[in-house]
Each structure stands twice: as C-alpha cells, then as structure tokens.
CSV table of C-alpha atoms in Angstrom, one decimal:
chain,number,residue,atom,x,y,z
A,162,MET,CA,-2.9,-6.2,-5.1
A,163,ALA,CA,-4.7,-4.6,-8.0
A,164,GLY,CA,-6.2,-1.1,-8.4
A,165,CYS,CA,-6.9,1.8,-10.6
A,166,CYS,CA,-4.8,5.1,-10.8
A,167,ARG,CA,-6.8,6.5,-7.9
A,168,ASP,CA,-6.0,3.5,-5.7
A,169,HIS,CA,-2.3,3.6,-6.5
A,170,THR,CA,-2.3,7.4,-5.8
A,171,LEU,CA,-4.3,7.1,-2.6
A,172,LEU,CA,-2.0,4.4,-1.2
A,173,SER,CA,1.1,6.5,-2.1
A,174,VAL,CA,-0.4,9.7,-0.5
A,175,ALA,CA,-1.2,7.8,2.7
A,176,ILE,CA,2.4,6.5,2.9
A,177,LEU,CA,3.9,9.9,2.2
A,178,ARG,CA,1.6,11.6,4.8
A,179,GLN,CA,2.5,8.9,7.4
A,180,HIS,CA,6.2,10.0,6.9
A,181,GLY,CA,5.2,13.6,7.4
A,182,ILE,CA,5.5,14.6,3.7
A,183,PRO,CA,2.7,16.9,2.5
A,184,SER,CA,0.9,15.2,-0.4
A,185,ARG,CA,-2.4,15.1,-2.2
A,186,SER,CA,-4.0,13.5,-5.2
A,187,ARG,CA,-4.5,15.4,-8.4
A,188,VAL,CA,-7.3,14.7,-10.8
A,189,GLY,CA,-7.0,15.3,-14.5
A,190,PHE,CA,-6.0,13.8,-17.9
A,191,ALA,CA,-2.9,12.0,-19.1
A,192,SER,CA,-1.7,12.0,-22.7
A,193,TYR,CA,1.1,9.5,-22.4
A,194,PHE,CA,-0.9,6.2,-22.6
A,195,THR,CA,-2.6,6.5,-26.0
A,196,PRO,CA,-1.4,8.9,-28.8
A,197,GLY,CA,-4.0,11.5,-29.5
A,198,TRP,CA,-6.1,10.7,-26.4
A,199,HIS,CA,-6.3,12.1,-22.9
A,200,HIS,CA,-7.2,9.4,-20.4
A,201,ASP,CA,-8.8,10.4,-17.1
A,202,HIS,CA,-6.1,9.9,-14.5
A,203,VAL,CA,-5.0,10.6,-10.9
A,204,LEU,CA,-1.5,11.5,-9.9
A,205,VAL,CA,0.4,12.1,-6.6
A,206,GLU,CA,1.5,15.6,-5.8
A,207,TYR,CA,4.0,15.9,-2.9
A,208,TRP,CA,6.1,18.7,-1.4
A,209,ASN,CA,9.8,17.9,-1.7
A,210,GLY,CA,10.9,20.8,0.5
A,211,ASP,CA,11.2,23.3,-2.3
A,212,ARG,CA,8.3,22.7,-4.7
A,213,TRP,CA,5.3,20.5,-5.4
A,214,VAL,CA,6.2,17.5,-7.5
A,215,TRP,CA,3.9,15.4,-9.8
A,216,ALA,CA,4.5,11.7,-9.7
A,217,ASP,CA,2.6,8.8,-11.3
A,218,PRO,CA,3.0,5.7,-8.9
A,219,GLU,CA,1.2,3.6,-11.5
A,220,LEU,CA,4.2,3.8,-14.0
A,221,ASP,CA,7.0,1.2,-13.9
A,222,PRO,CA,10.2,3.3,-13.5
A,223,ALA,CA,11.9,0.7,-15.7
A,224,GLY,CA,9.5,1.4,-18.6
A,225,ASP,CA,10.4,3.4,-21.7
A,226,TRP,CA,8.3,6.4,-21.0
A,227,ARG,CA,10.8,9.0,-22.4
A,228,PHE,CA,10.1,11.2,-19.3
A,229,ASP,CA,10.6,11.0,-15.6
A,230,GLY,CA,7.3,9.6,-14.3
A,231,TYR,CA,8.2,10.6,-10.7
A,232,ASP,CA,8.9,14.2,-11.6
A,233,ILE,CA,6.4,15.1,-14.3
A,234,ASP,CA,6.8,18.6,-15.7
A,235,PRO,CA,3.5,20.4,-15.2
A,236,GLY,CA,4.1,22.5,-18.4
A,237,ALA,CA,4.9,19.6,-20.7
A,238,GLY,CA,1.3,18.6,-21.5
A,239,LEU,CA,1.8,15.1,-20.3
A,240,PHE,CA,-0.7,15.5,-17.5
A,241,ASP,CA,-3.1,18.4,-17.2
A,242,SER,CA,-5.3,19.0,-14.2
A,243,ALA,CA,-9.1,19.0,-14.7
A,244,ALA,CA,-9.1,22.7,-14.0
A,245,ARG,CA,-6.6,23.4,-16.7
A,246,VAL,CA,-8.4,21.3,-19.2
A,247,TRP,CA,-11.8,22.9,-18.4
A,248,SER,CA,-10.3,26.4,-18.8
A,249,ALA,CA,-8.8,25.4,-22.2
A,250,TYR,CA,-12.2,24.0,-23.2
A,251,ARG,CA,-14.0,27.1,-22.2
A,252,ALA,CA,-11.5,29.2,-24.2
A,253,GLY,CA,-12.0,27.0,-27.3
A,254,ARG,CA,-8.5,25.7,-27.4
A,255,ILE,CA,-9.2,21.9,-27.2
A,256,ASP,CA,-11.6,19.3,-28.5
A,257,PRO,CA,-13.3,17.9,-25.4
A,258,ASP,CA,-14.2,14.7,-27.2
A,259,VAL,CA,-10.6,13.4,-26.9
A,260,TYR,CA,-10.8,13.7,-23.1
A,261,GLY,CA,-12.4,10.7,-21.4
A,262,VAL,CA,-12.1,7.1,-20.2
A,263,ALA,CA,-10.8,5.5,-23.4
A,264,PRO,CA,-11.1,6.0,-27.2
A,265,GLY,CA,-13.6,3.1,-27.5
A,266,VAL,CA,-15.7,4.2,-24.5
A,267,PRO,CA,-18.5,6.9,-24.9
A,268,ILE,CA,-17.7,8.4,-21.5
A,269,ARG,CA,-16.0,11.6,-22.6
A,270,GLY,CA,-16.5,15.2,-23.5
A,271,ALA,CA,-17.3,18.5,-21.9
A,272,TRP,CA,-19.6,17.1,-19.2
A,273,PHE,CA,-17.0,14.7,-18.2
A,274,ILE,CA,-14.3,17.4,-17.8
A,275,TYR,CA,-16.8,19.5,-15.9
A,276,ASP,CA,-17.5,16.7,-13.4
A,277,TYR,CA,-13.7,16.2,-12.9
A,278,VAL,CA,-13.3,19.8,-11.9
A,279,ILE,CA,-15.6,19.0,-9.0
A,280,HIS,CA,-13.7,15.8,-8.3
A,281,GLU,CA,-10.4,17.8,-8.4
A,282,LEU,CA,-11.6,20.2,-5.7
A,283,ALA,CA,-12.9,17.3,-3.5
A,284,HIS,CA,-9.5,15.5,-3.8
A,285,ARG,CA,-7.6,18.7,-2.9
A,286,GLN,CA,-9.7,18.9,0.2
A,287,LYS,CA,-8.9,15.3,1.1
A,288,ASP,CA,-12.1,13.7,0.1
A,289,GLU,CA,-10.5,11.3,-2.4
A,290,LEU,CA,-13.6,9.8,-3.9
A,291,LEU,CA,-13.7,7.1,-6.6
A,292,LEU,CA,-13.7,8.7,-10.0
A,293,TRP,CA,-17.1,7.0,-10.7
A,294,ASP,CA,-18.7,8.5,-7.7
A,295,SER,CA,-21.1,11.3,-8.5
A,296,PHE,CA,-22.6,14.0,-6.2
A,297,GLY,CA,-23.8,17.6,-6.1
A,298,PRO,CA,-23.8,19.4,-9.4
A,299,MET,CA,-22.2,16.6,-11.4
A,300,THR,CA,-24.1,15.7,-14.6
A,301,ASP,CA,-23.9,13.6,-17.7
A,302,ASP,CA,-25.0,16.5,-20.0
A,303,VAL,CA,-23.0,19.8,-20.1
A,304,ALA,CA,-26.3,21.6,-21.0
A,305,ASP,CA,-27.4,20.9,-17.4
A,306,ALA,CA,-24.0,22.0,-15.9
A,307,ASP,CA,-23.5,25.1,-13.8
A,308,LEU,CA,-20.8,26.6,-16.1
A,309,THR,CA,-20.2,29.6,-13.9
A,310,LEU,CA,-19.5,27.4,-10.9
A,311,ALA,CA,-17.0,25.3,-12.8
A,312,ASP,CA,-15.3,28.5,-14.2
A,313,GLU,CA,-14.9,29.9,-10.7
A,314,ILE,CA,-13.6,26.7,-9.1
A,315,ALA,CA,-11.2,26.1,-12.0
A,316,ALA,CA,-9.9,29.6,-11.8
A,317,LEU,CA,-9.2,29.3,-8.1
A,318,LEU,CA,-7.6,25.9,-8.5
A,319,LEU,CA,-5.2,27.3,-11.2
A,320,ALA,CA,-4.4,30.3,-9.0
A,321,ALA,CA,-3.7,28.1,-6.0
A,322,ASP,CA,-1.4,26.0,-8.2
A,323,ASP,CA,0.5,29.2,-9.0
A,324,GLY,CA,1.1,29.7,-5.2
A,325,ASP,CA,-1.8,32.1,-4.5
A,326,GLU,CA,-2.5,31.5,-0.8
A,327,GLY,CA,-5.7,33.6,-1.0
A,328,ALA,CA,-7.0,31.3,-3.7
A,329,GLU,CA,-6.1,28.2,-1.6
A,330,LYS,CA,-8.0,29.7,1.3
A,331,ALA,CA,-11.0,30.6,-0.9
A,332,LEU,CA,-11.2,27.0,-2.2
A,333,ALA,CA,-11.2,25.7,1.4
A,334,ASP,CA,-13.9,28.2,2.4
A,335,ARG,CA,-16.1,27.4,-0.7
A,336,TYR,CA,-15.8,23.7,0.0
A,337,ALA,CA,-16.7,24.2,3.6
A,338,THR,CA,-19.7,26.4,3.0
A,339,ASP,CA,-21.1,25.4,-0.4
A,340,THR,CA,-22.9,22.1,0.0
A,341,ARG,CA,-23.0,21.5,-3.7
A,342,LEU,CA,-19.2,21.2,-3.9
A,343,ARG,CA,-18.7,18.3,-1.4
A,344,PRO,CA,-20.3,14.9,-1.0
A,345,GLY,CA,-23.0,14.7,1.6
A,346,ASP,CA,-24.2,11.6,3.4
A,347,GLN,CA,-24.6,9.7,0.1
A,348,VAL,CA,-23.1,9.6,-3.4
A,349,ARG,CA,-24.2,7.9,-6.6
A,350,SER,CA,-21.6,5.3,-7.5
A,351,ILE,CA,-21.5,4.2,-11.2
A,352,SER,CA,-20.1,0.8,-11.9
A,353,PRO,CA,-17.1,1.0,-14.2
A,354,VAL,CA,-17.9,-2.4,-15.8
A,355,SER,CA,-21.8,-2.2,-16.1
A,356,ASP,CA,-24.7,0.2,-16.3
A,357,THR,CA,-25.4,-0.3,-12.5
A,358,VAL,CA,-25.7,2.8,-10.4
A,359,ASN,CA,-25.7,2.3,-6.6
A,360,THR,CA,-26.3,4.8,-3.8
A,361,VAL,CA,-23.5,4.6,-1.3
A,362,ASP,CA,-24.0,5.7,2.3
A,363,LEU,CA,-20.8,7.5,3.3
A,364,ARG,CA,-21.9,7.6,6.9
A,365,VAL,CA,-21.0,3.9,7.2
A,366,SER,CA,-17.4,4.5,6.0
A,367,ARG,CA,-17.0,7.5,8.3
A,368,ARG,CA,-17.7,5.6,11.5
C-alpha cells in the first residue's frame, strides 16, 4: 500500500483510536527531509497517558534520522504546526518562501501557510481532509486572505497546545458555528500531479 504523509497518519490515528488511545493528526511543516527547506507534512499526535506525543509513522525507525521519529520534541524545530509557522511569519521571524511542497515546486509561501492553518483546525476537529482539498477562506494569494481570521485561529491552536482548555473549547465552538472554517457539502480538490481542479461532493462519502 502506498500513500502520502496524511494517509500514513490517518491510518495510524484510526488504529490508535480503535485501541482507545486518544489521537489526532497534526498539520504543519517538517525540516528533516531537505536541509534548509520545510516540507508540508502531517504527523500523528497521541496521548500516552501523561502527555501528547508527536510521531511520524512515515519514517523508518531503522533509518539514520538522528532523532526519535516516534517521540519528536515539539521544541526542537524538526516539525512545526501550521499555527506556529503562521505566527512566526506574522512576527517577521521566518522566510515564508522556504515553506511549501518542495524546493522545485512553486506551491509555497505565505498563502500556503495560511491555508494550512485552516487545514490544521479541520484536522483537529476530525475532518482529516486531503492536503490538496480547498474550502472556505482558503486562497492562492495572501493578499486575498483573511489575516485576522488566521491570526485568531492560530492563537487559539497554540494556546490549546499549551493545555488551555478554554482555547480548546473556543476552537470547537468556532468550528461548529463559523461555516467558513469547515468544509461544506463540497470541496475543491487540486490534483497533486496536474493542473486539474475537481469539485468533490462530500455528501457521497458521508453516506
């Protein structure tokens, strides 16, 4: 079976949940594949009884990664959530053009990080969409982005990561009541291998 990082993560999350282990997918950017580049990536986050643990099920544990891929330190800069990267961009601390699909692919930059903040929220609320699915306020030009919305959601995501239960509840409430933040009946699905854009009816998959 072959799949992307989202597929490996979703399968792992499903298995963990089947065994009663709280888990979710985390959307962000990894720096351990290509020096100087931050690839868009999805990890598993699961509760080990004491804390939330980041694990990358796509990594071969026998590989020479120089870090534990099944207990990634959130403060090491190996993987950063979309919310953290967006906040760093807004503070002027990073170059957004080294965050994207790959160095030779023009899908990168501030708009891409912005869209991933929306993806991160959806995944946290158990709508684990494909990374090339687009909906709501997502855009391909940061000039058209609702910066205040992304700032607010990113701040809540970061606060929730720090254990703020009020922020976690606020995220769930915003997701439930703000139709911009969640997929509706349809999403725009962009092919990762061509310029094709398809409209996908989610009502079929929900039956």
